[in-house]
Protein backbone atom coordinates (compact mmCIF):
# COMPACT_ATOMS: atom_id res chain seq x y z
CA MET A 1 0.00 0.00 0.00
CA ARG A 2 2.88 2.34 0.79
CA GLU A 3 4.39 1.69 -2.64
CA LEU A 4 1.03 2.40 -4.25
CA ALA A 5 0.72 5.67 -2.31
CA ARG A 6 4.07 6.78 -3.74
CA HIS A 7 2.75 6.67 -7.29
CA ARG A 8 2.27 10.16 -8.68
CA LEU A 9 -1.32 9.44 -9.75
CA PHE A 10 -2.50 7.76 -6.53
CA TRP A 11 -3.60 10.87 -4.65
CA PRO A 12 -5.16 12.68 -7.63
CA VAL A 13 -7.17 9.59 -8.58
CA LEU A 14 -8.19 9.05 -4.94
CA ALA A 15 -9.27 12.71 -4.66
CA LEU A 16 -11.28 12.38 -7.89
CA VAL A 17 -13.01 9.23 -6.63
CA LEU A 18 -13.84 10.92 -3.31
CA LEU A 19 -15.29 13.93 -5.13
CA LEU A 20 -17.45 11.65 -7.26
CA ALA A 21 -18.61 9.88 -4.09
CA VAL A 22 -19.50 13.20 -2.44
CA ASN A 23 -21.52 14.20 -5.48
CA ALA A 24 -23.25 10.82 -5.54
CA ILE A 25 -24.22 11.19 -1.87
CA ALA A 26 -25.49 14.74 -2.35
CA GLU A 27 -27.33 13.84 -5.58
CA PRO A 28 -28.33 10.13 -5.79
CA SER A 29 -28.81 10.32 -9.58
CA PHE A 30 -25.34 11.80 -10.13
CA LEU A 31 -23.73 8.58 -11.39
CA ARG A 32 -26.69 7.68 -13.59
CA VAL A 33 -26.03 7.75 -17.36
CA ARG A 34 -28.99 7.35 -19.68
CA MET A 35 -29.49 6.97 -23.42
CA GLN A 36 -31.93 9.41 -24.98
CA ASP A 37 -32.48 10.00 -28.69
CA GLY A 38 -29.31 8.05 -29.40
CA HIS A 39 -27.16 10.25 -27.17
CA LEU A 40 -25.64 9.71 -23.73
CA TYR A 41 -26.80 12.07 -21.01
CA GLY A 42 -25.94 12.45 -17.35
CA SER A 43 -23.81 14.37 -14.88
CA LEU A 44 -20.71 12.34 -15.70
CA VAL A 45 -21.12 13.12 -19.41
CA ASP A 46 -21.59 16.80 -18.58
CA ILE A 47 -18.40 16.82 -16.49
CA ALA A 48 -16.41 15.28 -19.34
CA ARG A 49 -17.90 17.67 -21.92
CA ASN A 50 -17.50 20.82 -19.82
CA GLY A 51 -14.00 19.73 -18.83
CA ALA A 52 -12.89 19.29 -22.46
CA PRO A 53 -11.72 22.94 -22.85
CA ILE A 54 -9.79 22.69 -19.58
CA LEU A 55 -8.16 19.46 -20.74
CA LEU A 56 -7.15 21.01 -24.05
CA VAL A 57 -5.58 24.06 -22.42
CA ALA A 58 -3.93 21.86 -19.78
CA LEU A 59 -2.33 19.64 -22.45
CA GLY A 60 -0.55 22.62 -23.97
CA MET A 61 0.30 23.93 -20.52
CA THR A 62 1.84 20.57 -19.58
CA LEU A 63 4.48 20.77 -22.30
CA VAL A 64 5.17 24.44 -21.57
CA ILE A 65 5.64 23.74 -17.85
CA ALA A 66 7.85 20.74 -18.70
CA THR A 67 10.29 23.22 -20.30
CA ARG A 68 10.34 25.34 -17.10
CA GLY A 69 7.92 27.81 -18.64
CA ILE A 70 4.39 29.05 -18.04
CA ASP A 71 1.73 30.39 -20.38
CA LEU A 72 -0.61 32.92 -18.80
CA SER A 73 -2.03 34.03 -22.15
CA VAL A 74 -4.14 30.94 -22.93
CA GLY A 75 -7.38 32.49 -21.64
CA ALA A 76 -6.91 35.57 -23.80
CA ILE A 77 -6.00 33.41 -26.81
CA ALA A 78 -9.19 31.40 -26.28
CA ALA A 79 -11.20 34.63 -26.29
CA ILE A 80 -9.46 35.80 -29.49
CA ALA A 81 -10.19 32.48 -31.23
CA GLY A 82 -13.89 32.69 -30.42
CA ALA A 83 -14.01 36.33 -31.45
CA VAL A 84 -12.32 35.76 -34.82
CA ALA A 85 -14.51 32.76 -35.65
CA CYS A 86 -17.81 34.36 -34.68
CA VAL A 87 -17.07 37.70 -36.38
CA HIS A 88 -16.11 35.90 -39.59
CA ILE A 89 -19.28 33.79 -39.53
CA ALA A 90 -21.52 36.76 -38.72
CA GLY A 91 -20.03 38.86 -41.52
CA SER A 92 -19.97 36.22 -44.25
CA PRO A 93 -22.50 36.13 -47.14
CA ASP A 94 -23.67 32.66 -46.04
CA PRO A 95 -23.40 32.59 -42.22
CA GLY A 96 -25.20 29.26 -41.83
CA SER A 97 -23.11 27.07 -44.14
CA ALA A 98 -20.59 24.45 -43.06
CA GLY A 99 -17.95 25.92 -45.38
CA THR A 100 -18.19 29.26 -43.61
CA ALA A 101 -17.76 27.57 -40.23
CA ILE A 102 -14.74 25.59 -41.41
CA THR A 103 -13.11 28.71 -42.85
CA ALA A 104 -13.82 30.65 -39.65
CA MET A 105 -12.34 27.97 -37.40
CA THR A 106 -9.28 27.58 -39.63
CA LEU A 107 -8.72 31.33 -39.62
CA ALA A 108 -9.11 31.46 -35.83
CA LEU A 109 -6.60 28.65 -35.27
CA ALA A 110 -4.15 30.30 -37.70
CA VAL A 111 -4.33 33.51 -35.65
CA CYS A 112 -3.72 31.49 -32.47
CA ILE A 113 -0.67 29.84 -34.00
CA LEU A 114 0.72 33.28 -34.85
CA LEU A 115 0.17 34.32 -31.23
CA GLY A 116 1.99 31.19 -30.11
CA LEU A 117 4.88 32.10 -32.40
CA TRP A 118 4.94 35.52 -30.76
CA ASN A 119 5.14 33.99 -27.27
CA GLY A 120 7.84 31.59 -28.42
CA PHE A 121 9.80 34.45 -29.98
CA LEU A 122 9.76 36.45 -26.74
CA VAL A 123 10.83 33.46 -24.65
CA SER A 124 13.29 31.61 -26.88
CA VAL A 125 14.83 34.40 -28.96
CA LEU A 126 14.68 37.48 -26.74
CA GLY A 127 15.15 35.47 -23.54
CA ILE A 128 12.28 37.14 -21.67
CA GLN A 129 11.00 35.24 -18.64
CA PRO A 130 7.97 33.15 -19.68
CA ILE A 131 5.72 34.59 -16.99
CA ILE A 132 6.44 38.13 -18.22
CA ALA A 133 6.36 37.27 -21.92
CA THR A 134 2.95 35.60 -21.70
CA LEU A 135 1.62 38.20 -19.25
CA VAL A 136 1.98 40.72 -22.07
CA LEU A 137 -0.44 38.79 -24.28
CA MET A 138 -2.67 37.97 -21.32
CA THR A 139 -3.12 41.68 -20.75
CA ALA A 140 -3.38 42.73 -24.39
CA GLY A 141 -5.28 39.69 -25.67
CA ARG A 142 -8.62 40.68 -24.16
CA GLY A 143 -8.22 44.08 -25.78
CA LEU A 144 -7.52 42.44 -29.13
CA ALA A 145 -10.64 40.30 -28.76
CA MET A 146 -12.65 43.42 -27.92
CA LEU A 147 -11.30 45.12 -31.05
CA VAL A 148 -12.29 42.15 -33.18
CA THR A 149 -15.85 42.08 -31.81
CA GLY A 150 -16.20 45.85 -31.58
CA GLY A 151 -16.83 45.59 -27.85
CA GLN A 152 -20.07 43.65 -28.43
CA ILE A 153 -21.14 40.06 -27.78
CA THR A 154 -21.25 38.58 -31.28
CA THR A 155 -23.87 35.87 -31.79
CA VAL A 156 -24.02 33.44 -34.70
CA ASN A 157 -26.43 30.84 -36.04
CA ASN A 158 -24.39 28.07 -37.61
CA ALA A 159 -25.26 24.43 -36.91
CA PHE A 160 -21.85 23.10 -37.97
CA PHE A 161 -20.02 25.50 -35.66
CA LYS A 162 -22.43 24.87 -32.78
CA ALA A 163 -21.86 21.12 -33.08
CA LEU A 164 -18.29 21.56 -31.83
CA GLY A 165 -19.63 22.57 -28.44
CA THR A 166 -22.99 20.84 -28.19
CA GLY A 167 -23.08 18.21 -30.96
CA TYR A 168 -22.85 14.42 -30.66
CA PHE A 169 -21.11 11.72 -32.65
CA LEU A 170 -21.52 7.98 -31.94
CA THR A 171 -23.59 8.83 -28.81
CA LEU A 172 -20.78 10.95 -27.28
CA PRO A 173 -20.38 14.75 -27.28
CA ILE A 174 -18.06 15.94 -30.02
CA ALA A 175 -16.17 18.11 -27.52
CA ILE A 176 -15.11 14.99 -25.60
CA LEU A 177 -14.01 13.19 -28.76
CA VAL A 178 -11.96 16.19 -29.95
CA ALA A 179 -10.23 16.55 -26.56
CA LEU A 180 -9.44 12.82 -26.41
CA ALA A 181 -8.13 12.91 -29.99
CA VAL A 182 -5.75 15.76 -29.14
CA LEU A 183 -4.69 13.86 -25.99
CA ALA A 184 -3.97 10.73 -28.04
CA VAL A 185 -1.99 12.61 -30.69
CA THR A 186 -0.01 14.45 -28.02
CA GLY A 187 0.73 11.18 -26.25
CA LEU A 188 1.93 9.52 -29.46
CA ALA A 189 4.08 12.53 -30.37
CA THR A 190 5.73 12.77 -26.96
CA ARG A 191 6.04 9.10 -26.01
CA ARG A 192 6.55 7.39 -29.36
CA THR A 193 9.01 9.91 -30.76
CA ALA A 194 11.98 11.81 -29.34
CA LEU A 195 9.91 14.96 -28.77
CA GLY A 196 8.98 14.09 -25.20
CA MET A 197 12.58 13.32 -24.28
CA LEU A 198 13.77 16.58 -25.82
CA VAL A 199 11.12 18.58 -23.95
CA GLU A 200 12.16 16.97 -20.67
CA ALA A 201 15.85 17.55 -21.45
CA VAL A 202 15.25 21.27 -22.02
CA GLY A 203 13.25 21.47 -18.79
CA ILE A 204 15.77 19.60 -16.65
CA ASN A 205 18.89 21.43 -17.80
CA PRO A 206 18.65 23.85 -20.76
CA GLU A 207 22.40 24.48 -20.94
CA ALA A 208 23.33 20.79 -20.83
CA SER A 209 20.74 19.99 -23.49
CA ARG A 210 22.14 22.76 -25.69
CA LEU A 211 25.66 21.37 -25.31
CA ALA A 212 24.30 17.92 -26.18
CA GLY A 213 23.03 19.26 -29.49
CA VAL A 214 19.36 19.79 -28.62
CA ARG A 215 17.87 22.79 -30.39
CA SER A 216 16.22 24.21 -27.30
CA ARG A 217 15.01 27.30 -29.15
CA THR A 218 13.04 25.15 -31.59
CA ILE A 219 11.61 23.07 -28.73
CA LEU A 220 10.47 26.19 -26.88
CA TRP A 221 8.88 27.60 -30.01
CA THR A 222 7.09 24.30 -30.60
CA VAL A 223 5.56 24.02 -27.12
CA TYR A 224 4.30 27.62 -27.09
CA VAL A 225 2.74 27.22 -30.53
CA PHE A 226 1.11 23.99 -29.39
CA SER A 227 -0.17 25.67 -26.24
CA ALA A 228 -1.71 28.48 -28.29
CA PHE A 229 -3.27 25.97 -30.69
CA CYS A 230 -4.87 24.05 -27.82
CA ALA A 231 -6.10 27.30 -26.27
CA GLY A 232 -7.58 28.35 -29.60
CA LEU A 233 -9.39 25.02 -29.98
CA ALA A 234 -10.73 25.39 -26.44
CA GLY A 235 -11.88 28.92 -27.27
CA LEU A 236 -13.77 27.64 -30.30
CA MET A 237 -15.50 25.06 -28.09
CA ILE A 238 -16.49 27.72 -25.57
CA ALA A 239 -17.85 30.00 -28.30
CA ALA A 240 -19.64 27.12 -30.05
CA ASN A 241 -21.30 26.06 -26.81
CA THR A 242 -23.13 29.40 -26.61
CA SER A 243 -23.00 30.34 -30.33
CA ALA A 244 -21.50 33.64 -29.25
CA ALA A 245 -18.17 35.38 -28.69
CA ASP A 246 -17.83 37.18 -25.36
CA ALA A 247 -14.42 38.84 -25.31
CA ASN A 248 -14.69 39.71 -21.62
CA ASN A 249 -15.71 36.35 -20.17
CA ALA A 250 -14.73 33.64 -22.66
CA GLY A 251 -11.91 31.57 -21.18
CA LEU A 252 -11.71 33.81 -18.12
CA TRP A 253 -9.28 32.29 -15.56
CA ILE A 254 -9.02 29.07 -17.57
CA GLU A 255 -5.24 29.46 -17.40
CA LEU A 256 -5.41 29.01 -13.62
CA ASP A 257 -7.58 25.90 -13.91
CA ALA A 258 -5.14 24.50 -16.47
CA ILE A 259 -2.12 25.15 -14.25
CA LEU A 260 -3.89 23.54 -11.29
CA ALA A 261 -4.80 20.53 -13.43
CA VAL A 262 -1.19 20.11 -14.54
CA VAL A 263 0.18 20.42 -11.00
CA ILE A 264 -2.43 18.09 -9.52
CA GLY A 265 -1.53 15.61 -12.26
CA GLY A 266 2.02 15.42 -10.93
CA THR A 267 3.96 17.61 -13.38
CA SER A 268 6.49 19.74 -11.52
CA LEU A 269 6.58 23.50 -12.07
CA ALA A 270 10.37 23.16 -11.93
CA GLY A 271 10.29 21.49 -15.34
CA GLY A 272 11.44 18.11 -16.53
CA ARG A 273 9.26 15.01 -16.41
CA PHE A 274 5.58 15.40 -17.21
CA SER A 275 2.49 13.21 -17.21
CA LEU A 276 -0.28 13.58 -19.77
CA THR A 277 -2.36 10.96 -17.95
CA GLY A 278 -1.95 12.99 -14.78
CA THR A 279 -3.10 16.09 -16.65
CA LEU A 280 -6.24 14.23 -17.73
CA VAL A 281 -6.96 13.24 -14.13
CA GLY A 282 -6.25 16.79 -12.97
CA ALA A 283 -8.62 18.32 -15.54
CA LEU A 284 -11.39 15.91 -14.54
CA PHE A 285 -10.72 16.73 -10.88
CA ILE A 286 -11.01 20.49 -11.46
CA GLN A 287 -14.25 20.13 -13.42
CA THR A 288 -15.70 17.66 -10.90
CA LEU A 289 -14.82 20.04 -8.10
CA SER A 290 -16.55 22.89 -9.92
CA THR A 291 -19.62 20.66 -10.22
CA ALA A 292 -19.46 19.50 -6.59
CA ILE A 293 -19.41 22.99 -5.08
CA PRO A 294 -23.00 23.94 -5.98
CA THR A 295 -24.20 20.33 -5.62
CA ILE A 296 -23.27 20.11 -1.93
CA GLY A 297 -24.66 23.57 -1.25
CA ILE A 298 -21.49 25.63 -0.89
CA PRO A 299 -22.40 29.36 -1.15
CA SER A 300 -21.31 30.89 -4.44
CA GLU A 301 -19.42 33.62 -2.57
CA THR A 302 -16.97 31.04 -1.18
CA ASN A 303 -16.53 28.95 -4.35
CA TYR A 304 -12.96 30.04 -5.05
CA LEU A 305 -11.93 29.77 -1.40
CA PHE A 306 -13.28 26.23 -1.14
CA LYS A 307 -11.64 25.33 -4.43
CA ALA A 308 -8.28 26.69 -3.25
CA VAL A 309 -8.45 24.74 0.03
CA VAL A 310 -9.20 21.45 -1.73
CA VAL A 311 -6.46 21.95 -4.32
CA ILE A 312 -3.90 22.79 -1.61
CA ALA A 313 -4.91 19.66 0.32
CA VAL A 314 -4.41 17.45 -2.75
CA CYS A 315 -1.03 19.05 -3.51
CA LEU A 316 0.11 18.49 0.08
CA LEU A 317 -0.91 14.84 -0.13
CA GLN A 318 1.18 14.56 -3.30
CA SER A 319 4.23 16.15 -1.68
CA PRO A 320 6.79 13.56 -0.49
CA LYS A 321 8.16 16.06 2.06
CA ALA A 322 4.71 16.71 3.54
CA ARG A 323 3.96 12.99 3.82
CA ALA A 324 7.39 12.32 5.34
CA ALA A 325 6.84 15.05 7.93
CA VAL A 326 3.47 13.57 8.91
CA TRP A 327 4.99 10.09 9.10
CA ARG A 328 7.83 11.30 11.35
CA HIS A 329 5.33 13.07 13.59
CA ARG A 330 3.23 9.93 13.93
CA ARG A 331 6.32 7.88 14.81
CA THR A 332 7.59 10.45 17.30
CA ARG A 333 4.37 10.69 19.34
CA PRO A 334 4.34 7.02 20.54
CA SER A 335 8.04 7.21 21.49
CA LEU A 336 7.44 10.38 23.53
CA ALA A 337 4.51 8.72 25.26
CA LYS A 338 6.68 5.74 26.22
CA GLU A 339 9.37 8.04 27.62
CA GLY A 340 6.74 9.86 29.70
CA ARG A 341 5.51 6.62 31.22
CA ALA A 342 9.08 5.59 31.98
């Protein structure tokens, strides 16, 4: 059991199971999944679908953090992606066609890739600290999205675009399938090729990796572009879910949820080794926690406080130093009691 507890995924998975149990106790029908009109419905399906944007952003964040970086601009990039797509659809001659939706989404993702190139340029070429480099776009990105939408909430009516957020394929929500597809491709690219090893090498020791012949600048550029792409795809999902682009609120604070998901999943902020499976568990944990808060009757005013306390508790359980300190304390107390009796 002690060996099992040392596994990096033990405590996140246990916390996720406990959260699901709490929800099931508070709402007896929580674990029930039903088939209706050929589609799967239920709270578990909703958690997976609503957690898909968080998972996408967290996947990009995982590789960025593995290189000792951070990307605070993902929320703003998500807002820009939704804004570009919706404005293009709304202003096209045929706003309801599938071709218009495909063109709009392609254009939005292209803009996001350019923003990722910008972040990578600041970090890898100019040598600016990642937290500062991405803070620039985090601050300016919302303004760019507001410029694109003209400061208005832009609504669209396109069935193909809406399907990305609310549609179904083979009984499952399309958002879940897209997120799992990106997870699978990322896993194959990082674990079946040398990319994952190179990312970890840059994160563990950038100078040593450079001396070993690793093109760290190219690796950094790659992970920031991938992070922006994932954020853009998440932004399209968020916009498609409501068929609208809200530059102020779309993807708001999603960067913090993504960072928490990555850390809960066992990836160290110090860089180096990373876990995509852990990121998946972390994203599900964050979304399940967001669902559990109103279910168990926590006042909305204390949502973020409760969320912070739970996340800190899980991180402490993951920490080998924290567990070792508790273990030493438990061993010391019986010995002190014996000395007192003596």
